[in-house]
mmCIF file of C-alpha atoms in Angstrom:
data_model
loop_
_atom_site.group_PDB
_atom_site.id
_atom_site.type_symbol
_atom_site.label_atom_id
_atom_site.label_comp_id
_atom_site.label_asym_id
_atom_site.label_seq_id
_atom_site.Cartn_x
_atom_site.Cartn_y
_atom_site.Cartn_z
ATOM 1 C CA MET S 1 0.000 0.000 0.000
ATOM 2 C CA MET S 2 1.214 3.569 -0.578
ATOM 3 C CA ALA S 3 1.526 6.839 1.248
ATOM 4 C CA ALA S 4 -1.248 8.600 -0.623
ATOM 5 C CA ALA S 5 -4.896 8.197 0.270
ATOM 6 C CA MET S 6 -7.664 7.193 -2.092
ATOM 7 C CA GLN S 7 -10.665 9.509 -2.275
ATOM 8 C CA CYS S 8 -12.774 8.989 0.824
ATOM 9 C CA SER S 9 -15.986 7.325 -0.317
ATOM 10 C CA GLY S 10 -16.165 4.673 2.340
ATOM 11 C CA PHE S 11 -13.611 2.611 0.491
ATOM 12 C CA CYS S 12 -10.476 4.700 1.031
ATOM 13 C CA SER S 13 -7.165 3.160 1.969
ATOM 14 C CA PRO S 14 -4.862 5.889 3.248
ATOM 15 C CA CYS S 15 -1.506 5.627 4.940
ATOM 16 C CA LEU S 16 -0.445 3.196 2.274
ATOM 17 C CA SER S 17 3.196 2.244 1.799
ATOM 18 C CA LYS S 18 3.470 0.589 -1.593
ATOM 19 C CA GLU S 19 3.859 2.253 -4.933
ATOM 20 C CA PRO S 20 0.665 2.511 -7.034
ATOM 21 C CA VAL S 21 0.428 1.033 -10.501
ATOM 22 C CA ILE S 22 0.043 3.398 -13.266
ATOM 23 C CA SER S 23 -1.290 3.425 -16.734
ATOM 24 C CA TRP S 24 -0.559 5.104 -20.053
ATOM 25 C CA THR S 25 -2.853 7.471 -21.851
ATOM 26 C CA ARG S 26 -2.134 5.961 -25.258
ATOM 27 C CA ASN S 27 -1.612 2.454 -26.510
ATOM 28 C CA CYS S 28 2.122 2.731 -26.915
ATOM 29 C CA THR S 29 4.910 0.305 -26.070
ATOM 30 C CA PHE S 30 8.378 1.365 -25.086
ATOM 31 C CA GLN S 31 10.879 -1.450 -25.178
ATOM 32 C CA GLY S 32 14.626 -1.812 -25.096
ATOM 33 C CA LEU S 33 15.287 0.934 -22.574
ATOM 34 C CA SER S 34 18.090 -1.042 -20.927
ATOM 35 C CA ARG S 35 19.471 -3.114 -23.775
ATOM 36 C CA GLY S 36 23.066 -2.853 -24.856
ATOM 37 C CA PHE S 37 23.718 -1.083 -28.118
ATOM 38 C CA SER S 38 26.797 -0.492 -30.219
ATOM 39 C CA TRP S 39 27.780 3.105 -30.814
ATOM 40 C CA LYS S 40 27.895 4.573 -34.302
ATOM 41 C CA SER S 41 30.114 7.330 -35.569
ATOM 42 C CA PHE S 42 28.763 10.492 -37.094
ATOM 43 C CA THR S 43 31.004 13.015 -38.866
ATOM 44 C CA LEU S 44 29.770 16.568 -38.803
ATOM 45 C CA LYS S 45 29.955 17.962 -42.325
ATOM 46 C CA ASN S 46 28.507 21.366 -41.603
ATOM 47 C CA PRO S 47 31.286 23.729 -40.489
ATOM 48 C CA ASP S 48 28.672 26.101 -39.060
ATOM 49 C CA VAL S 49 27.492 23.647 -36.382
ATOM 50 C CA LYS S 50 28.831 24.819 -33.027
ATOM 51 C CA ILE S 51 28.110 24.161 -29.380
ATOM 52 C CA SER S 52 28.799 27.182 -27.176
ATOM 53 C CA PRO S 53 30.348 26.559 -23.770
ATOM 54 C CA MET S 54 28.699 27.482 -20.492
ATOM 55 C CA PRO S 55 29.366 26.698 -16.820
ATOM 56 C CA PHE S 56 27.983 23.334 -15.682
ATOM 57 C CA LEU S 57 24.574 23.629 -14.070
ATOM 58 C CA GLY S 58 23.744 21.604 -10.963
ATOM 59 C CA ALA S 59 20.882 19.123 -10.980
ATOM 60 C CA ASP S 60 18.751 21.482 -8.915
ATOM 61 C CA LYS S 61 18.978 24.295 -11.479
ATOM 62 C CA ARG S 62 16.757 24.330 -14.555
ATOM 63 C CA PRO S 63 18.445 26.399 -17.276
ATOM 64 C CA ARG S 64 16.544 28.501 -19.722
ATOM 65 C CA LYS S 65 15.997 27.026 -23.175
ATOM 66 C CA VAL S 66 17.970 29.597 -25.133
ATOM 67 C CA GLY S 67 19.919 27.621 -27.654
ATOM 68 C CA THR S 68 22.512 24.962 -27.021
ATOM 69 C CA GLN S 69 24.707 26.229 -24.207
ATOM 70 C CA VAL S 70 26.622 23.335 -22.714
ATOM 71 C CA VAL S 71 30.220 22.557 -21.930
ATOM 72 C CA SER S 72 31.652 21.039 -25.093
ATOM 73 C CA PRO S 73 34.780 20.900 -27.178
ATOM 74 C CA ASN S 74 34.793 22.956 -30.352
ATOM 75 C CA ILE S 75 33.301 20.716 -33.047
ATOM 76 C CA SER S 76 33.006 23.374 -35.704
ATOM 77 C CA SER S 77 35.728 21.745 -37.765
ATOM 78 C CA PRO S 78 34.307 19.456 -40.471
ATOM 79 C CA SER S 79 36.996 16.897 -39.695
ATOM 80 C CA VAL S 80 35.897 16.335 -36.091
ATOM 81 C CA THR S 81 34.038 13.039 -35.536
ATOM 82 C CA VAL S 82 31.386 12.932 -32.773
ATOM 83 C CA GLU S 83 29.928 9.678 -31.486
ATOM 84 C CA LEU S 84 26.164 9.249 -31.758
ATOM 85 C CA LEU S 85 24.254 8.006 -28.755
ATOM 86 C CA GLY S 86 23.345 4.337 -28.783
ATOM 87 C CA ALA S 87 19.637 4.113 -29.593
ATOM 88 C CA GLU S 88 16.859 2.045 -31.109
ATOM 89 C CA ASP S 89 13.996 3.090 -33.378
ATOM 90 C CA ASP S 90 10.510 2.564 -31.971
ATOM 91 C CA GLU S 91 7.306 1.705 -33.845
ATOM 92 C CA TYR S 92 6.201 5.324 -34.143
ATOM 93 C CA ASP S 93 9.111 6.878 -36.055
ATOM 94 C CA GLY S 94 10.700 7.769 -32.762
ATOM 95 C CA VAL S 95 13.923 6.891 -30.990
ATOM 96 C CA ILE S 96 14.633 5.216 -27.638
ATOM 97 C CA ILE S 97 18.080 6.124 -26.320
ATOM 98 C CA ASP S 98 19.949 3.372 -24.494
ATOM 99 C CA PRO S 99 20.690 4.633 -20.956
ATOM 100 C CA GLU S 100 23.504 2.135 -20.507
ATOM 101 C CA SER S 101 25.464 3.707 -23.363
ATOM 102 C CA LEU S 102 25.346 7.331 -22.190
ATOM 103 C CA PRO S 103 28.783 8.931 -21.805
ATOM 104 C CA THR S 104 29.820 9.603 -18.224
ATOM 105 C CA SER S 105 31.556 12.824 -19.210
ATOM 106 C CA ALA S 106 29.334 15.910 -19.405
ATOM 107 C CA ASN S 107 31.295 17.186 -22.398
ATOM 108 C CA ALA S 108 31.031 13.914 -24.293
ATOM 109 C CA PHE S 109 27.320 13.604 -23.517
ATOM 110 C CA ALA S 110 26.614 17.174 -24.645
ATOM 111 C CA SER S 111 28.416 16.633 -27.946
ATOM 112 C CA ALA S 112 26.839 13.233 -28.598
ATOM 113 C CA LEU S 113 23.340 14.414 -27.729
ATOM 114 C CA HIS S 114 23.580 17.471 -29.971
ATOM 115 C CA ALA S 115 24.962 15.451 -32.881
ATOM 116 C CA SER S 116 22.376 12.702 -32.393
ATOM 117 C CA LEU S 117 19.482 15.157 -32.440
ATOM 118 C CA SER S 118 20.810 16.684 -35.653
ATOM 119 C CA ASN S 119 21.048 13.219 -37.177
ATOM 120 C CA TRP S 120 17.530 12.239 -36.099
ATOM 121 C CA LYS S 121 16.086 15.463 -37.454
ATOM 122 C CA LEU S 122 17.668 14.753 -40.832
ATOM 123 C CA LYS S 123 16.134 11.273 -40.755
ATOM 124 C CA GLY S 124 12.638 12.631 -40.023
ATOM 125 C CA LYS S 125 12.354 11.119 -36.565
ATOM 126 C CA LYS S 126 9.673 12.364 -34.197
ATOM 127 C CA GLY S 127 9.626 11.582 -30.485
ATOM 128 C CA ILE S 128 12.882 10.967 -28.609
ATOM 129 C CA TRP S 129 12.879 9.075 -25.293
ATOM 130 C CA LEU S 130 15.827 9.608 -22.959
ATOM 131 C CA LYS S 131 16.009 7.530 -19.787
ATOM 132 C CA ILE S 132 18.605 8.867 -17.333
ATOM 133 C CA LEU S 133 19.496 6.591 -14.428
ATOM 134 C CA ILE S 134 19.947 7.986 -10.931
ATOM 135 C CA GLU S 135 23.711 7.595 -11.123
ATOM 136 C CA GLN S 136 23.663 9.699 -14.312
ATOM 137 C CA ALA S 137 21.700 12.583 -12.752
ATOM 138 C CA ASP S 138 24.427 15.119 -13.611
ATOM 139 C CA LEU S 139 23.425 14.731 -17.268
ATOM 140 C CA ILE S 140 19.834 15.912 -16.705
ATOM 141 C CA PRO S 141 20.543 19.696 -16.886
ATOM 142 C CA ILE S 142 22.401 19.185 -20.168
ATOM 143 C CA ALA S 143 19.441 17.368 -21.710
ATOM 144 C CA ILE S 144 17.034 20.028 -20.441
ATOM 145 C CA GLN S 145 19.228 22.737 -21.937
ATOM 146 C CA GLU S 146 19.135 20.910 -25.274
ATOM 147 C CA GLY S 147 15.336 21.062 -25.271
ATOM 148 C CA PHE S 148 14.239 17.873 -23.511
ATOM 149 C CA ASP S 149 11.418 17.998 -20.976
ATOM 150 C CA TYR S 150 10.423 15.845 -18.006
ATOM 151 C CA HIS S 151 7.956 13.050 -18.710
ATOM 152 C CA HIS S 152 7.894 10.905 -15.579
ATOM 153 C CA ALA S 153 10.110 9.529 -12.841
ATOM 154 C CA GLU S 154 10.334 6.176 -11.097
ATOM 155 C CA PRO S 155 12.691 4.990 -8.356
ATOM 156 C CA GLY S 156 16.074 4.823 -10.034
ATOM 157 C CA TYR S 157 15.507 6.943 -13.138
ATOM 158 C CA VAL S 158 13.984 9.990 -14.817
ATOM 159 C CA MET S 159 12.387 9.837 -18.278
ATOM 160 C CA LEU S 160 12.815 12.846 -20.562
ATOM 161 C CA THR S 161 11.297 13.423 -24.002
ATOM 162 C CA TYR S 162 11.990 15.584 -27.052
ATOM 163 C CA TRP S 163 9.459 16.179 -29.843
ATOM 164 C CA ILE S 164 11.130 17.061 -33.147
ATOM 165 C CA PRO S 165 8.293 18.015 -35.571
ATOM 166 C CA GLU S 166 6.728 21.466 -35.565
ATOM 167 C CA ASP S 167 3.320 19.800 -35.154
ATOM 168 C CA PRO S 168 1.767 19.426 -31.675
ATOM 169 C CA CYS S 169 3.472 16.735 -29.603
ATOM 170 C CA MET S 170 1.836 13.319 -30.058
ATOM 171 C CA LEU S 171 3.790 11.466 -27.381
ATOM 172 C CA PRO S 172 1.653 9.842 -24.673
ATOM 173 C CA GLY S 173 1.468 11.848 -21.492
ATOM 174 C CA SER S 174 2.825 10.714 -18.167
ATOM 175 C CA PRO S 175 0.835 8.090 -16.229
ATOM 176 C CA LEU S 176 -2.499 9.543 -15.160
ATOM 177 C CA HIS S 177 -4.134 6.905 -12.982
ATOM 178 C CA LEU S 178 -3.733 5.144 -9.667
ATOM 179 C CA ILE S 179 -5.391 1.716 -9.595
ATOM 180 C CA GLY S 180 -7.025 0.472 -6.419
ATOM 181 C CA ILE S 181 -8.933 -2.645 -5.510
ATOM 182 C CA GLY S 182 -11.520 -3.579 -2.895
ATOM 183 C CA GLY S 183 -12.306 -7.088 -1.689
ATOM 184 C CA PHE S 184 -15.906 -7.804 -0.599
ATOM 185 C CA VAL S 185 -15.746 -11.027 1.431
ATOM 186 C CA ILE S 186 -18.926 -12.616 2.803
ATOM 187 C CA ASN S 187 -19.228 -16.043 4.450
ATOM 188 C CA ASP S 188 -22.049 -18.608 4.659
ATOM 189 C CA LYS S 189 -23.354 -16.925 7.822
ATOM 190 C CA LYS S 190 -23.989 -13.730 5.859
ATOM 191 C CA GLU S 191 -21.174 -12.001 7.709
ATOM 192 C CA VAL S 192 -18.998 -9.472 5.887
ATOM 193 C CA LEU S 193 -15.248 -9.233 6.508
ATOM 194 C CA VAL S 194 -14.742 -5.588 7.511
ATOM 195 C CA VAL S 195 -11.836 -3.436 8.638
ATOM 196 C CA LYS S 196 -11.456 -0.101 10.367
ATOM 197 C CA GLU S 197 -8.712 2.092 8.897
ATOM 198 C CA ARG S 198 -6.038 3.975 10.813
ATOM 199 C CA CYS S 199 -6.729 7.367 9.245
ATOM 200 C CA PRO S 200 -8.094 10.813 10.094
ATOM 201 C CA CYS S 201 -10.187 10.907 6.905
ATOM 202 C CA SER S 202 -13.942 11.369 6.584
ATOM 203 C CA SER S 203 -14.553 7.610 6.817
ATOM 204 C CA ALA S 204 -12.584 7.208 10.051
ATOM 205 C CA GLY S 205 -14.382 4.855 12.390
ATOM 206 C CA VAL S 206 -16.404 3.250 9.575
ATOM 207 C CA TRP S 207 -16.333 -0.508 9.121
ATOM 208 C CA LYS S 208 -15.517 -1.082 5.448
ATOM 209 C CA MET S 209 -14.248 -3.704 3.011
ATOM 210 C CA PRO S 210 -10.451 -4.079 2.754
ATOM 211 C CA THR S 211 -8.993 -1.858 0.004
ATOM 212 C CA GLY S 212 -5.602 -0.892 -1.343
ATOM 213 C CA TYR S 213 -3.513 -0.287 -4.448
ATOM 214 C CA ILE S 214 -2.307 -3.040 -6.741
ATOM 215 C CA ASN S 215 1.392 -3.635 -7.212
ATOM 216 C CA LYS S 216 3.312 -3.296 -10.442
ATOM 217 C CA SER S 217 2.425 -6.075 -12.942
ATOM 218 C CA GLU S 218 -0.197 -7.484 -10.548
ATOM 219 C CA GLU S 219 -3.598 -8.697 -11.731
ATOM 220 C CA LEU S 220 -6.625 -6.920 -10.311
ATOM 221 C CA PHE S 221 -8.057 -10.021 -8.642
ATOM 222 C CA SER S 222 -4.621 -11.019 -7.304
ATOM 223 C CA GLY S 223 -4.301 -7.594 -5.718
ATOM 224 C CA ALA S 224 -7.671 -7.962 -4.004
ATOM 225 C CA ILE S 225 -6.730 -11.382 -2.630
ATOM 226 C CA ARG S 226 -3.365 -10.068 -1.414
ATOM 227 C CA GLU S 227 -4.795 -6.967 0.272
ATOM 228 C CA VAL S 228 -7.373 -8.998 2.187
ATOM 229 C CA LYS S 229 -4.672 -11.424 3.306
ATOM 230 C CA GLU S 230 -2.272 -8.665 4.354
ATOM 231 C CA GLU S 231 -4.848 -6.702 6.335
ATOM 232 C CA THR S 232 -6.879 -9.503 7.922
ATOM 233 C CA GLY S 233 -4.986 -12.779 7.514
ATOM 234 C CA ILE S 234 -8.003 -14.284 5.714
ATOM 235 C CA ASP S 235 -7.342 -16.478 2.651
ATOM 236 C CA THR S 236 -9.776 -15.972 -0.211
ATOM 237 C CA MET S 237 -10.479 -16.898 -3.820
ATOM 238 C CA PHE S 238 -11.689 -14.592 -6.572
ATOM 239 C CA LEU S 239 -15.274 -14.946 -7.812
ATOM 240 C CA GLU S 240 -16.264 -11.874 -9.819
ATOM 241 C CA MET S 241 -15.476 -8.225 -10.436
ATOM 242 C CA VAL S 242 -18.734 -6.461 -9.764
ATOM 243 C CA ALA S 243 -18.106 -2.723 -10.190
ATOM 244 C CA PHE S 244 -15.480 -0.039 -10.590
ATOM 245 C CA ARG S 245 -15.372 3.630 -9.678
ATOM 246 C CA HIS S 246 -13.540 6.359 -11.624
ATOM 247 C CA ALA S 247 -12.632 9.519 -9.698
ATOM 248 C CA HIS S 248 -10.422 12.484 -10.614
ATOM 249 C CA LEU S 249 -7.938 14.808 -8.921
ATOM 250 C CA VAL S 250 -7.264 12.419 -6.071
ATOM 251 C CA ALA S 251 -3.726 11.599 -4.799
ATOM 252 C CA PHE S 252 -1.007 13.635 -6.561
ATOM 253 C CA GLU S 253 -3.863 15.218 -8.605
ATOM 254 C CA LYS S 254 -4.140 11.943 -10.545
ATOM 255 C CA SER S 255 -7.302 10.105 -11.513
ATOM 256 C CA ASP S 256 -8.206 7.028 -9.500
ATOM 257 C CA LEU S 257 -9.778 3.709 -10.494
ATOM 258 C CA LEU S 258 -11.169 1.410 -7.799
ATOM 259 C CA PHE S 259 -12.177 -2.124 -8.851
ATOM 260 C CA VAL S 260 -14.473 -4.036 -6.484
ATOM 261 C CA CYS S 261 -14.042 -7.817 -6.389
ATOM 262 C CA MET S 262 -16.236 -10.488 -4.812
ATOM 263 C CA LEU S 263 -14.064 -12.929 -2.876
ATOM 264 C CA LYS S 264 -14.950 -16.245 -1.247
ATOM 265 C CA PRO S 265 -13.372 -16.829 2.177
ATOM 266 C CA LEU S 266 -11.213 -19.930 2.532
ATOM 267 C CA SER S 267 -10.410 -19.345 6.204
ATOM 268 C CA SER S 268 -12.099 -17.615 9.127
ATOM 269 C CA GLU S 269 -9.537 -16.715 11.799
ATOM 270 C CA ILE S 270 -8.603 -13.021 11.627
ATOM 271 C CA THR S 271 -5.072 -11.770 12.232
ATOM 272 C CA ILE S 272 -4.765 -8.045 11.565
ATOM 273 C CA ASP S 273 -1.793 -6.018 10.397
ATOM 274 C CA GLU S 274 -1.748 -3.319 13.076
ATOM 275 C CA LYS S 275 0.449 -1.070 10.931
ATOM 276 C CA GLU S 276 -2.265 -0.791 8.277
ATOM 277 C CA ILE S 277 -5.602 -1.121 10.054
ATOM 278 C CA GLN S 278 -7.053 -0.488 13.469
ATOM 279 C CA ALA S 279 -9.320 -3.525 13.650
ATOM 280 C CA ALA S 280 -11.065 -6.239 11.636
ATOM 281 C CA LYS S 281 -13.982 -8.571 12.250
ATOM 282 C CA TRP S 282 -16.847 -10.520 10.720
ATOM 283 C CA MET S 283 -19.960 -8.321 10.834
ATOM 284 C CA PRO S 284 -23.578 -9.364 10.119
ATOM 285 C CA ILE S 285 -24.524 -7.953 6.742
ATOM 286 C CA ASP S 286 -27.559 -6.029 8.056
ATOM 287 C CA GLU S 287 -25.403 -4.320 10.678
ATOM 288 C CA PHE S 288 -22.789 -3.509 8.051
ATOM 289 C CA LEU S 289 -25.307 -1.897 5.695
ATOM 290 C CA ALA S 290 -27.049 0.016 8.501
ATOM 291 C CA GLN S 291 -24.007 2.147 9.342
ATOM 292 C CA PRO S 292 -24.929 5.864 9.067
ATOM 293 C CA PHE S 293 -21.997 6.541 6.738
ATOM 294 C CA TYR S 294 -23.462 4.261 4.051
ATOM 295 C CA GLN S 295 -26.902 5.797 4.416
ATOM 296 C CA GLU S 296 -25.431 9.193 3.555
ATOM 297 C CA ASP S 297 -22.849 8.210 0.930
ATOM 298 C CA HIS S 298 -24.649 7.287 -2.300
ATOM 299 C CA MET S 299 -21.548 5.853 -4.023
ATOM 300 C CA SER S 300 -20.617 3.549 -1.143
ATOM 301 C CA ARG S 301 -24.209 2.443 -0.583
ATOM 302 C CA ARG S 302 -24.662 1.483 -4.233
ATOM 303 C CA ILE S 303 -21.418 -0.511 -4.248
ATOM 304 C CA ASN S 304 -22.579 -2.407 -1.176
ATOM 305 C CA GLU S 305 -25.964 -3.069 -2.773
ATOM 306 C CA ILE S 306 -24.273 -4.484 -5.874
ATOM 307 C CA CYS S 307 -22.099 -6.773 -3.748
ATOM 308 C CA VAL S 308 -25.090 -8.057 -1.807
ATOM 309 C CA ALA S 309 -27.059 -8.628 -5.018
ATOM 310 C CA THR S 310 -24.122 -10.602 -6.416
ATOM 311 C CA TYR S 311 -23.989 -12.749 -3.273
ATOM 312 C CA GLU S 312 -27.723 -13.422 -3.573
ATOM 313 C CA LYS S 313 -27.354 -14.394 -7.277
ATOM 314 C CA ARG S 314 -29.371 -11.374 -8.443
ATOM 315 C CA TYR S 315 -26.457 -9.727 -10.248
ATOM 316 C CA ASN S 316 -23.701 -11.034 -12.506
ATOM 317 C CA GLY S 317 -20.256 -9.500 -12.412
ATOM 318 C CA PHE S 318 -17.233 -9.987 -14.645
ATOM 319 C CA VAL S 319 -15.202 -13.187 -14.505
ATOM 320 C CA ALA S 320 -11.507 -13.185 -15.469
ATOM 321 C CA HIS S 321 -10.632 -15.192 -18.591
ATOM 322 C CA GLN S 322 -7.023 -15.611 -19.689
ATOM 323 C CA LEU S 323 -6.605 -15.098 -23.433
ATOM 324 C CA THR S 324 -3.784 -14.473 -25.893
ATOM 325 C CA SER S 325 -3.606 -11.208 -27.823
ATOM 326 C CA LYS S 326 -1.965 -11.016 -31.226
ATOM 327 C CA ILE S 327 -0.787 -7.502 -30.392
ATOM 328 C CA ASP S 328 1.913 -8.730 -28.025
ATOM 329 C CA GLY S 329 1.533 -12.521 -28.189
ATOM 330 C CA LYS S 330 1.086 -12.698 -24.416
ATOM 331 C CA LEU S 331 -1.578 -14.113 -22.142
ATOM 332 C CA SER S 332 -3.625 -11.523 -20.295
ATOM 333 C CA TYR S 333 -6.969 -11.373 -18.534
ATOM 334 C CA LEU S 334 -10.215 -10.206 -20.094
ATOM 335 C CA TYR S 335 -13.019 -9.542 -17.616
ATOM 336 C CA TYR S 336 -16.567 -10.138 -18.818
ATOM 337 C CA ASP S 337 -19.921 -11.659 -17.880
ATOM 338 C CA ASP S 338 -19.786 -15.239 -19.110
ATOM 339 C CA SER S 339 -23.327 -16.086 -18.054
ATOM 340 C CA ASN S 340 -24.504 -15.046 -21.508
ATOM 341 C CA LYS S 341 -23.774 -17.486 -24.300
ATOM 342 C CA LEU S 342 -21.842 -15.738 -27.046
#
C-alpha cells in the first residue's frame, strides 16, 4: 500500500506504503530501454554547427531554453568526428536512447546528444525518449538545456522526451491513474469481513471492506486477494469483479480507479496487520449496511448493494478469462460476464 490516500468514499485506503500502478494514456509500447547497443560514428559535415560553452549547471537548477549552451569541445571543424548516442527506433518513427550507453563525461554527452538530435532530425524522426538513471543525474541539466522535458520519474531513473516536428506533440502523457482494488468477502453466515482504517479521513471509524492499491504487474483479482490477506490474515479466492469507480484529482492530482471484487473466504480466523488497520472482524450484513456513513454516501451504498445482489445471485459481475492477444503474443486477462452465451 502507498503513502497517498484514495478519495474517501467509504472505500479509502490511506496511509499506504506501496507504490501505485500506473497506466498510459495511449496504446504505446516502449521497449529496449536497458538493452546494450553499439555506438555509431557520425562526422559533422557542416562547419557552421557549433556548441557554445557554459558553466555546468547543478541538478537542482533548470536552465533557460535559449539555444545549445553546454560545456563542449569545439566541433566546428568538419573533420571532427562525434559519437552518436546508442539508440533504437521505436514503432512510431521515434527513438529510444539506451541509458547504458550514455557517456559519463558531461562534455562527451553534450556533444553526442547534440549530434544525435541533428542526425535524427535529418532522418525525419519524431519523439525521442531519454532515460537517465539515478547515477547519471548530472546529465539531466544538459538534456534540459538541449530542449528535452520531463515526462515521468520512477525509483532509479527519470524519463525525458523531445518532440522534433513542428506539429503538436503526439507522445503519450505521463501516467495519469492510480489503480485500487476492494475485496468484498462474505461467508455462509452472511457475515462481511470488515476493517477499520487507521486514518483521520472522513470515513474514520467506519467498518468497510479491505482496500488498497495493486502492485506493479499485478492482476486486479490477485491484488484484491493479497490486500485482504495482508490486512486480515483471511485467505480468499476470486469470484467476480462487480463494479469499478472512476474519480479524478485524487492523490497527486491523478485520476483514480477502484475495482471491487467479490471474494470467497477460505479461512475464518482473523489476524490483523496493526500497521495498516485499526481492527477487523466478521460483521452481520444487516449491521454492516445500517451504518450511518453508508446511508449518507450514495456511491458507497450502491457498491454495497451491488455486492449483496451478487452474493444473492441477483447480479452477474465480470469473470476473469485468460486469453492471448496477437498484439503482443502474451496471455492476459479479459473480464466479462460469461453467463450469456456468445
